[in-house]
Amino acid sequence: MNDLRTNFEDTVGKFVDVSGQYYPLNDPWAPAIITKEQIDAEIERLASVDRPENGRRSSLIVHPRANPATPGLATSVQVSLNVLKPGERTQAFRHNATEVNFCIRGEGVAVIGDRRIPFRKYDVYNTPSFVPYWRENTGTDLQVFLTYTNVPLLQFMQVHHWEDNPPLLAAVPHEEEDAINPRRNSPYGTFTIGDDGAMLMPYEKLINPPTVESNALHWPWEKVEAELKKLQDLGQDYIGRRLYLLYNPMTGRTNGTTPNFFATITIRPPKIVDRPHRHVSESINYYFHGTGRSTVAGNVYEWKAGDLMLSAPGWAVHNHASYDDYVYELTIQNQPLTIAMESLLWQENLKEPPALLGAQMGFDTNRKSAA
Ligand SMILES: [Fe+2]
């Protein structure tokens, strides 16, 4: 493989006359459910095949609408089902994608860069971009993971860079204090050229943006569940959602678990029906307790514990309802990405206009009066 030389065909851009025309209308992907039975069968199948050389028994969970070159369960989210048998471990790997990992069965240890994370069922951890990682099954049962990545976006951009068996502990260059590092204090400053805030930034600053430490973080289910149980006490009148975002502080104002996704875990008491709402971010739910239904753009879908669902394609009106038991769900949305793109329209109440979250004032709940 040589990525320094490519023989391109002679290529010329072309004109597409759109005079007087508008942009095409969006054509959202249909909601899709992968049932517990399908997932269980695939787990057994992955456990029964010969161990692949890289140790990764893995299947993508793909929406039929996905382009084969960018296989995702949603347009921007790749979901994979990963199995390790007792005693097995994966080879080290790294890529310029970021991941949310959710253990749905078994236990083990993940090593991400210099961090070692022992985990159990329903624990979540993230992997930062381009940090080598591997995973081991230290238990006696199969270890099963759902992994959510932004790989389809990188594939669409033709810039997914990955490396098998990278050096495990790449030397991290020592970060000097800002005060003594001349690269941090370029004499070629950024300056305004008018009174509206428009500025000019020199190349030296462009190629040396501020760095933010990006770490693997661990959300043990034991601790998350204890906090979620406290949200049960919000009464039936509470109109917000009883959830916590598994927040990674490096994502700052974009409210993420990774720079692309947030992961939230919701506890939904019996017979709670959400208000219909919609958002540009696309949403994938994994239910791990209880049963219920989702109404998405007028279509009703029933689900139960162990089902995975593309539950809200971007901008489809939806709401979820629990039946007779508590529902626990892990939700992945590409909200940080859409906030960063200044694209996150969100309509919390269909009787009111949407807001552009991250740029305009968002919404409130009645938590103070409900508590
Ligand atoms: Fe939603």
Short mmCIF file of C-alpha atoms and ligand atoms in Angstrom, two decimals:
data_model
loop_
_atom_site.label_atom_id
_atom_site.label_comp_id
_atom_site.label_asym_id
_atom_site.label_seq_id
_atom_site.Cartn_x
_atom_site.Cartn_y
_atom_site.Cartn_z
CA MET A 1 0.00 0.00 0.00
CA ASN A 2 1.31 3.43 -0.86
CA ASP A 3 -0.73 6.45 0.09
CA LEU A 4 1.86 8.93 -1.14
CA ARG A 5 1.19 8.34 -4.84
CA THR A 6 -2.22 7.93 -6.50
CA ASN A 7 -2.86 7.77 -10.22
CA PHE A 8 -5.91 10.01 -10.58
CA GLU A 9 -7.91 10.15 -13.76
CA ASP A 10 -8.00 13.51 -15.51
CA THR A 11 -10.98 15.17 -13.91
CA VAL A 12 -12.87 18.39 -14.53
CA GLY A 13 -15.67 19.84 -12.43
CA LYS A 14 -19.02 20.40 -14.07
CA PHE A 15 -21.92 22.81 -13.81
CA VAL A 16 -25.33 21.83 -12.50
CA ASP A 17 -27.88 24.51 -13.34
CA VAL A 18 -30.14 25.07 -10.33
CA SER A 19 -31.39 28.50 -11.35
CA GLY A 20 -34.78 29.07 -9.80
CA GLN A 21 -34.67 25.68 -8.07
CA TYR A 22 -34.60 24.82 -4.39
CA TYR A 23 -32.67 22.17 -2.52
CA PRO A 24 -34.20 18.69 -2.68
CA LEU A 25 -36.34 17.61 0.24
CA ASN A 26 -34.81 15.30 2.84
CA ASP A 27 -35.64 11.60 2.67
CA PRO A 28 -35.09 10.23 6.19
CA TRP A 29 -34.15 6.60 6.81
CA ALA A 30 -36.95 4.46 8.23
CA PRO A 31 -36.70 3.45 11.89
CA ALA A 32 -35.25 -0.05 12.16
CA ILE A 33 -35.30 -2.56 15.00
CA ILE A 34 -32.75 -5.32 15.49
CA THR A 35 -34.41 -7.63 18.00
CA LYS A 36 -32.84 -9.31 21.01
CA GLU A 37 -33.36 -12.66 19.26
CA GLN A 38 -31.42 -11.48 16.18
CA ILE A 39 -28.65 -10.07 18.36
CA ASP A 40 -28.45 -13.25 20.47
CA ALA A 41 -28.23 -15.43 17.36
CA GLU A 42 -25.46 -13.26 15.93
CA ILE A 43 -23.57 -13.39 19.25
CA GLU A 44 -23.71 -17.20 19.15
CA ARG A 45 -22.61 -17.23 15.51
CA LEU A 46 -19.66 -14.91 16.21
CA ALA A 47 -18.66 -17.08 19.17
CA SER A 48 -18.76 -20.21 17.00
CA VAL A 49 -16.50 -19.09 14.13
CA ASP A 50 -12.73 -19.60 14.14
CA ARG A 51 -10.94 -16.87 16.00
CA PRO A 52 -9.84 -14.30 13.40
CA GLU A 53 -6.20 -13.35 13.38
CA ASN A 54 -6.83 -9.90 14.84
CA GLY A 55 -8.98 -11.41 17.58
CA ARG A 56 -12.00 -9.28 16.76
CA ARG A 57 -15.20 -11.29 16.38
CA SER A 58 -17.29 -8.46 15.08
CA SER A 59 -20.36 -7.71 12.95
CA LEU A 60 -21.57 -4.35 11.73
CA ILE A 61 -25.25 -3.67 12.31
CA VAL A 62 -26.27 -1.94 9.12
CA HIS A 63 -29.38 -0.15 7.91
CA PRO A 64 -30.55 -1.34 4.47
CA ARG A 65 -30.47 2.28 3.26
CA ALA A 66 -26.75 2.62 4.08
CA ASN A 67 -24.28 3.10 1.27
CA PRO A 68 -22.06 -0.04 1.29
CA ALA A 69 -19.02 2.26 1.36
CA THR A 70 -20.23 3.95 4.57
CA PRO A 71 -22.13 1.20 6.41
CA GLY A 72 -23.98 2.62 9.38
CA LEU A 73 -27.17 2.01 11.32
CA ALA A 74 -27.81 5.72 10.98
CA THR A 75 -26.32 8.04 8.36
CA SER A 76 -23.42 9.07 10.59
CA VAL A 77 -23.25 6.28 13.17
CA GLN A 78 -21.63 2.90 12.73
CA VAL A 79 -22.71 0.26 15.25
CA SER A 80 -20.83 -2.99 15.68
CA LEU A 81 -21.52 -6.06 17.78
CA ASN A 82 -18.31 -7.42 19.29
CA VAL A 83 -17.79 -10.75 20.99
CA LEU A 84 -14.84 -12.19 22.91
CA LYS A 85 -14.76 -15.69 24.34
CA PRO A 86 -13.35 -16.24 27.83
CA GLY A 87 -9.58 -15.84 27.82
CA GLU A 88 -9.48 -14.13 24.42
CA ARG A 89 -8.08 -10.71 23.74
CA THR A 90 -8.08 -8.51 20.67
CA GLN A 91 -5.04 -7.25 18.88
CA ALA A 92 -4.23 -3.60 19.43
CA PHE A 93 -5.83 -1.18 17.00
CA ARG A 94 -6.24 2.54 16.56
CA HIS A 95 -8.03 4.87 14.18
CA ASN A 96 -8.91 8.53 13.79
CA ALA A 97 -12.50 7.79 14.76
CA THR A 98 -13.87 8.10 18.29
CA GLU A 99 -15.95 5.41 19.97
CA VAL A 100 -18.56 4.83 22.61
CA ASN A 101 -18.34 1.27 23.95
CA PHE A 102 -21.22 -0.32 25.84
CA CYS A 103 -20.84 -3.75 27.45
CA ILE A 104 -24.10 -5.72 27.20
CA ARG A 105 -22.86 -9.07 28.52
CA GLY A 106 -19.92 -10.42 30.47
CA GLU A 107 -16.95 -8.51 31.77
CA GLY A 108 -13.29 -7.83 31.10
CA VAL A 109 -10.58 -5.26 30.78
CA ALA A 110 -9.97 -2.59 28.16
CA VAL A 111 -6.57 -1.00 27.76
CA ILE A 112 -6.69 2.37 26.00
CA GLY A 113 -3.33 4.09 25.74
CA ASP A 114 -1.96 4.08 29.27
CA ARG A 115 -5.39 3.61 30.90
CA ARG A 116 -6.59 0.18 32.05
CA ILE A 117 -10.35 -0.05 32.54
CA PRO A 118 -11.89 -3.13 34.19
CA PHE A 119 -15.55 -3.18 33.18
CA ARG A 120 -18.77 -5.09 33.69
CA LYS A 121 -22.19 -5.33 32.07
CA TYR A 122 -23.76 -1.96 31.19
CA ASP A 123 -20.54 -0.03 31.80
CA VAL A 124 -19.68 2.56 29.16
CA TYR A 125 -16.28 3.86 28.14
CA ASN A 126 -15.09 6.03 25.27
CA THR A 127 -11.98 5.67 23.18
CA PRO A 128 -10.31 8.89 22.03
CA SER A 129 -9.07 9.29 18.48
CA PHE A 130 -5.84 7.58 17.42
CA VAL A 131 -5.06 6.03 20.80
CA PRO A 132 -4.15 2.31 20.62
CA TYR A 133 -6.57 0.04 22.44
CA TRP A 134 -7.30 -3.61 23.02
CA ARG A 135 -9.75 -5.61 25.08
CA GLU A 136 -9.62 -8.85 27.01
CA ASN A 137 -12.29 -11.18 28.34
CA THR A 138 -11.21 -11.99 31.89
CA GLY A 139 -14.55 -13.57 32.82
CA THR A 140 -16.17 -16.98 32.33
CA ASP A 141 -19.06 -15.89 30.06
CA LEU A 142 -18.96 -14.40 26.57
CA GLN A 143 -18.08 -10.72 26.57
CA VAL A 144 -20.36 -8.69 24.29
CA PHE A 145 -20.06 -5.06 23.30
CA LEU A 146 -21.94 -2.57 21.22
CA THR A 147 -19.50 -0.04 19.75
CA TYR A 148 -20.70 3.22 18.21
CA THR A 149 -18.32 5.19 15.99
CA ASN A 150 -18.28 8.08 13.53
CA VAL A 151 -16.50 5.90 10.97
CA PRO A 152 -19.17 6.41 8.23
CA LEU A 153 -18.48 10.15 8.16
CA LEU A 154 -14.74 9.56 7.82
CA GLN A 155 -15.38 6.97 5.10
CA PHE A 156 -17.66 9.41 3.29
CA MET A 157 -14.80 11.92 3.44
CA GLN A 158 -12.33 9.17 2.34
CA VAL A 159 -10.15 9.89 5.39
CA HIS A 160 -10.66 6.97 7.74
CA HIS A 161 -7.13 6.20 8.91
CA TRP A 162 -6.57 3.02 10.90
CA GLU A 163 -3.62 0.97 12.03
CA ASP A 164 -3.48 -2.62 13.18
CA ASN A 165 -0.98 -3.49 15.90
CA PRO A 166 0.26 0.07 16.48
CA PRO A 167 2.97 0.59 19.09
CA LEU A 168 1.09 0.36 22.38
CA LEU A 169 2.57 3.26 24.25
CA ALA A 170 3.56 5.86 21.70
CA ALA A 171 5.81 8.40 23.36
CA VAL A 172 3.63 11.38 24.20
CA PRO A 173 5.57 14.58 23.61
CA HIS A 174 5.94 16.48 26.82
CA GLU A 175 3.66 19.52 26.84
CA GLU A 176 5.53 22.54 28.02
CA GLU A 177 3.83 25.28 29.99
CA ASP A 178 2.31 27.93 27.76
CA ALA A 179 4.57 30.55 29.26
CA ILE A 180 7.78 28.85 28.19
CA ASN A 181 6.70 27.30 24.90
CA PRO A 182 7.28 29.81 22.10
CA ARG A 183 4.99 27.78 19.81
CA ARG A 184 2.12 28.62 22.17
CA ASN A 185 2.85 32.33 22.06
CA SER A 186 3.23 33.15 18.42
CA PRO A 187 4.43 36.71 17.89
CA TYR A 188 2.22 36.72 14.80
CA GLY A 189 -1.00 37.42 16.65
CA THR A 190 -4.59 37.19 15.46
CA PHE A 191 -6.03 40.65 14.93
CA THR A 192 -9.25 42.41 13.97
CA ILE A 193 -9.57 44.22 10.66
CA GLY A 194 -12.80 46.08 11.33
CA ASP A 195 -15.36 46.66 14.04
CA ASP A 196 -17.63 43.64 13.39
CA GLY A 197 -15.26 41.08 14.92
CA ALA A 198 -13.80 39.71 11.68
CA MET A 199 -10.18 38.77 12.30
CA LEU A 200 -7.09 37.51 10.51
CA MET A 201 -5.16 34.56 11.90
CA PRO A 202 -1.57 33.85 10.85
CA TYR A 203 -0.50 30.50 9.52
CA GLU A 204 1.59 29.82 12.61
CA LYS A 205 -1.58 29.81 14.68
CA LEU A 206 -3.59 27.88 12.09
CA ILE A 207 -1.20 24.94 12.22
CA ASN A 208 -0.94 24.99 15.99
CA PRO A 209 -4.47 25.21 17.41
CA PRO A 210 -5.02 24.96 21.15
CA THR A 211 -4.97 21.33 22.28
CA VAL A 212 -7.52 19.74 24.57
CA GLU A 213 -6.59 16.63 26.50
CA SER A 214 -8.73 13.76 25.26
CA ASN A 215 -8.96 10.84 27.66
CA ALA A 216 -10.62 7.46 27.86
CA LEU A 217 -13.31 7.83 30.52
CA HIS A 218 -15.29 5.12 32.29
CA TRP A 219 -18.90 5.27 33.46
CA PRO A 220 -19.44 2.18 35.66
CA TRP A 221 -23.08 1.09 35.61
CA GLU A 222 -23.10 0.69 39.37
CA LYS A 223 -22.49 4.42 39.86
CA VAL A 224 -24.69 5.59 36.98
CA GLU A 225 -27.61 3.42 38.11
CA ALA A 226 -27.47 4.81 41.65
CA GLU A 227 -27.79 8.36 40.28
CA LEU A 228 -30.57 7.38 37.85
CA LYS A 229 -32.59 5.83 40.66
CA LYS A 230 -32.69 9.24 42.35
CA LEU A 231 -34.44 10.62 39.26
CA GLN A 232 -37.31 8.20 39.90
CA ASP A 233 -38.47 10.55 42.61
CA LEU A 234 -39.41 13.22 40.11
CA GLY A 235 -43.21 12.90 40.03
CA GLN A 236 -45.53 11.87 37.21
CA ASP A 237 -45.95 15.56 36.31
CA TYR A 238 -42.27 15.99 35.42
CA ILE A 239 -42.14 16.74 31.68
CA GLY A 240 -38.38 16.33 31.20
CA ARG A 241 -36.61 13.04 30.59
CA ARG A 242 -35.13 11.09 33.46
CA LEU A 243 -31.65 10.64 32.10
CA TYR A 244 -28.01 11.48 32.52
CA LEU A 245 -25.65 12.35 29.71
CA LEU A 246 -22.36 10.49 30.17
CA TYR A 247 -20.44 13.72 29.79
CA ASN A 248 -16.86 13.98 28.64
CA PRO A 249 -15.62 17.45 29.65
CA MET A 250 -13.30 17.69 26.64
CA THR A 251 -16.41 18.12 24.46
CA GLY A 252 -17.14 21.44 26.18
CA ARG A 253 -20.19 23.30 24.89
CA THR A 254 -21.18 20.51 22.51
CA ASN A 255 -22.35 18.25 25.37
CA GLY A 256 -20.76 15.00 24.24
CA THR A 257 -19.40 11.68 25.33
CA THR A 258 -17.17 11.90 22.25
CA PRO A 259 -16.76 14.90 19.94
CA ASN A 260 -19.41 13.23 17.72
CA PHE A 261 -21.89 11.53 20.04
CA PHE A 262 -23.55 11.82 23.31
CA ALA A 263 -24.52 8.68 25.19
CA THR A 264 -27.37 9.08 27.63
CA ILE A 265 -28.86 6.49 29.94
CA THR A 266 -32.55 6.95 30.69
CA ILE A 267 -34.72 5.43 33.35
CA ARG A 268 -38.36 5.57 32.34
CA PRO A 269 -40.95 4.70 34.99
CA PRO A 270 -43.95 2.58 33.93
CA LYS A 271 -46.60 4.22 31.77
CA ILE A 272 -44.64 7.38 30.98
CA VAL A 273 -45.44 8.86 27.57
CA ASP A 274 -43.01 11.48 26.25
CA ARG A 275 -44.19 14.58 24.50
CA PRO A 276 -43.70 14.35 20.72
CA HIS A 277 -40.62 16.31 19.69
CA ARG A 278 -37.95 16.30 17.02
CA HIS A 279 -34.32 17.19 16.46
CA VAL A 280 -31.81 17.19 13.63
CA SER A 281 -29.58 14.78 15.57
CA GLU A 282 -30.25 11.12 14.80
CA SER A 283 -30.90 8.76 17.65
CA ILE A 284 -30.20 5.06 18.30
CA ASN A 285 -31.64 3.38 21.39
CA TYR A 286 -30.63 0.13 23.07
CA TYR A 287 -33.25 -1.02 25.56
CA PHE A 288 -31.98 -3.12 28.43
CA HIS A 289 -34.99 -3.34 30.70
CA GLY A 290 -38.75 -3.25 30.22
CA THR A 291 -40.99 -2.90 27.19
CA GLY A 292 -42.66 -0.05 25.37
CA ARG A 293 -43.34 1.62 22.08
CA SER A 294 -42.09 4.47 19.93
CA THR A 295 -44.16 6.53 17.57
CA VAL A 296 -42.00 7.92 14.76
CA ALA A 297 -43.54 10.18 12.13
CA GLY A 298 -46.91 8.52 12.76
CA ASN A 299 -45.65 4.89 12.71
CA VAL A 300 -45.78 2.77 15.86
CA TYR A 301 -42.93 0.40 16.79
CA GLU A 302 -42.95 -1.89 19.83
CA TRP A 303 -39.74 -2.91 21.55
CA LYS A 304 -38.47 -4.84 24.53
CA ALA A 305 -35.32 -5.28 26.58
CA GLY A 306 -32.42 -6.40 24.37
CA ASP A 307 -33.66 -4.67 21.21
CA LEU A 308 -31.54 -2.10 19.37
CA MET A 309 -33.37 0.53 17.34
CA LEU A 310 -32.68 3.40 15.00
CA SER A 311 -35.40 5.22 16.88
CA ALA A 312 -35.28 8.67 15.39
CA PRO A 313 -33.86 9.58 12.02
CA GLY A 314 -32.97 13.28 12.02
CA TRP A 315 -36.00 15.58 12.17
CA ALA A 316 -38.64 12.83 12.40
CA VAL A 317 -41.28 13.64 15.04
CA HIS A 318 -41.16 10.97 17.72
CA ASN A 319 -42.03 10.02 21.23
CA HIS A 320 -41.48 6.96 23.38
CA ALA A 321 -43.73 5.30 25.94
CA SER A 322 -43.04 2.68 28.60
CA TYR A 323 -45.52 -0.11 29.31
CA ASP A 324 -45.93 -1.72 32.74
CA ASP A 325 -42.32 -1.86 33.93
CA TYR A 326 -39.32 0.38 34.27
CA VAL A 327 -37.45 0.91 31.01
CA TYR A 328 -33.70 1.45 30.89
CA GLU A 329 -32.19 2.64 27.63
CA LEU A 330 -28.86 3.79 26.26
CA THR A 331 -29.27 6.49 23.61
CA ILE A 332 -26.60 7.54 21.15
CA GLN A 333 -27.13 10.77 19.20
CA ASN A 334 -24.79 12.77 16.99
CA GLN A 335 -25.70 15.89 18.91
CA PRO A 336 -22.15 17.25 19.52
CA LEU A 337 -21.44 17.06 15.80
CA THR A 338 -24.63 18.89 14.90
CA ILE A 339 -23.99 21.55 17.55
CA ALA A 340 -20.47 22.05 16.19
CA MET A 341 -21.96 22.40 12.69
CA GLU A 342 -24.51 24.94 14.01
CA SER A 343 -27.18 22.67 12.52
CA LEU A 344 -29.01 21.35 15.55
CA LEU A 345 -32.61 22.45 15.12
CA TRP A 346 -34.62 21.10 18.04
CA GLN A 347 -38.38 21.33 18.51
CA GLU A 348 -39.24 20.28 22.03
CA ASN A 349 -42.89 21.29 21.74
CA LEU A 350 -44.56 21.01 18.34
CA LYS A 351 -46.77 24.00 19.17
CA GLU A 352 -43.70 26.22 19.41
CA PRO A 353 -41.04 27.01 16.83
CA PRO A 354 -37.76 25.04 16.82
CA ALA A 355 -34.60 26.50 18.35
CA LEU A 356 -31.10 26.22 16.95
CA LEU A 357 -29.45 24.64 19.99
CA GLY A 358 -25.98 25.84 20.78
CA ALA A 359 -26.68 29.16 19.06
CA GLN A 360 -30.07 30.09 20.50
CA MET A 361 -31.62 29.69 23.95
CA GLY A 362 -32.67 26.07 24.48
CA PHE A 363 -35.55 24.66 26.52
CA ASP A 364 -36.44 24.27 30.17
CA THR A 365 -38.42 21.67 32.11
CA ASN A 366 -40.66 21.93 35.14
CA ARG A 367 -38.07 20.16 37.32
CA LYS A 368 -38.14 22.80 40.07
CA SER A 369 -41.89 22.47 40.61
CA ALA A 370 -41.98 18.73 39.93
CA ALA A 371 -39.22 17.81 42.40
FE FE B 1 -35.75 12.55 20.82
#
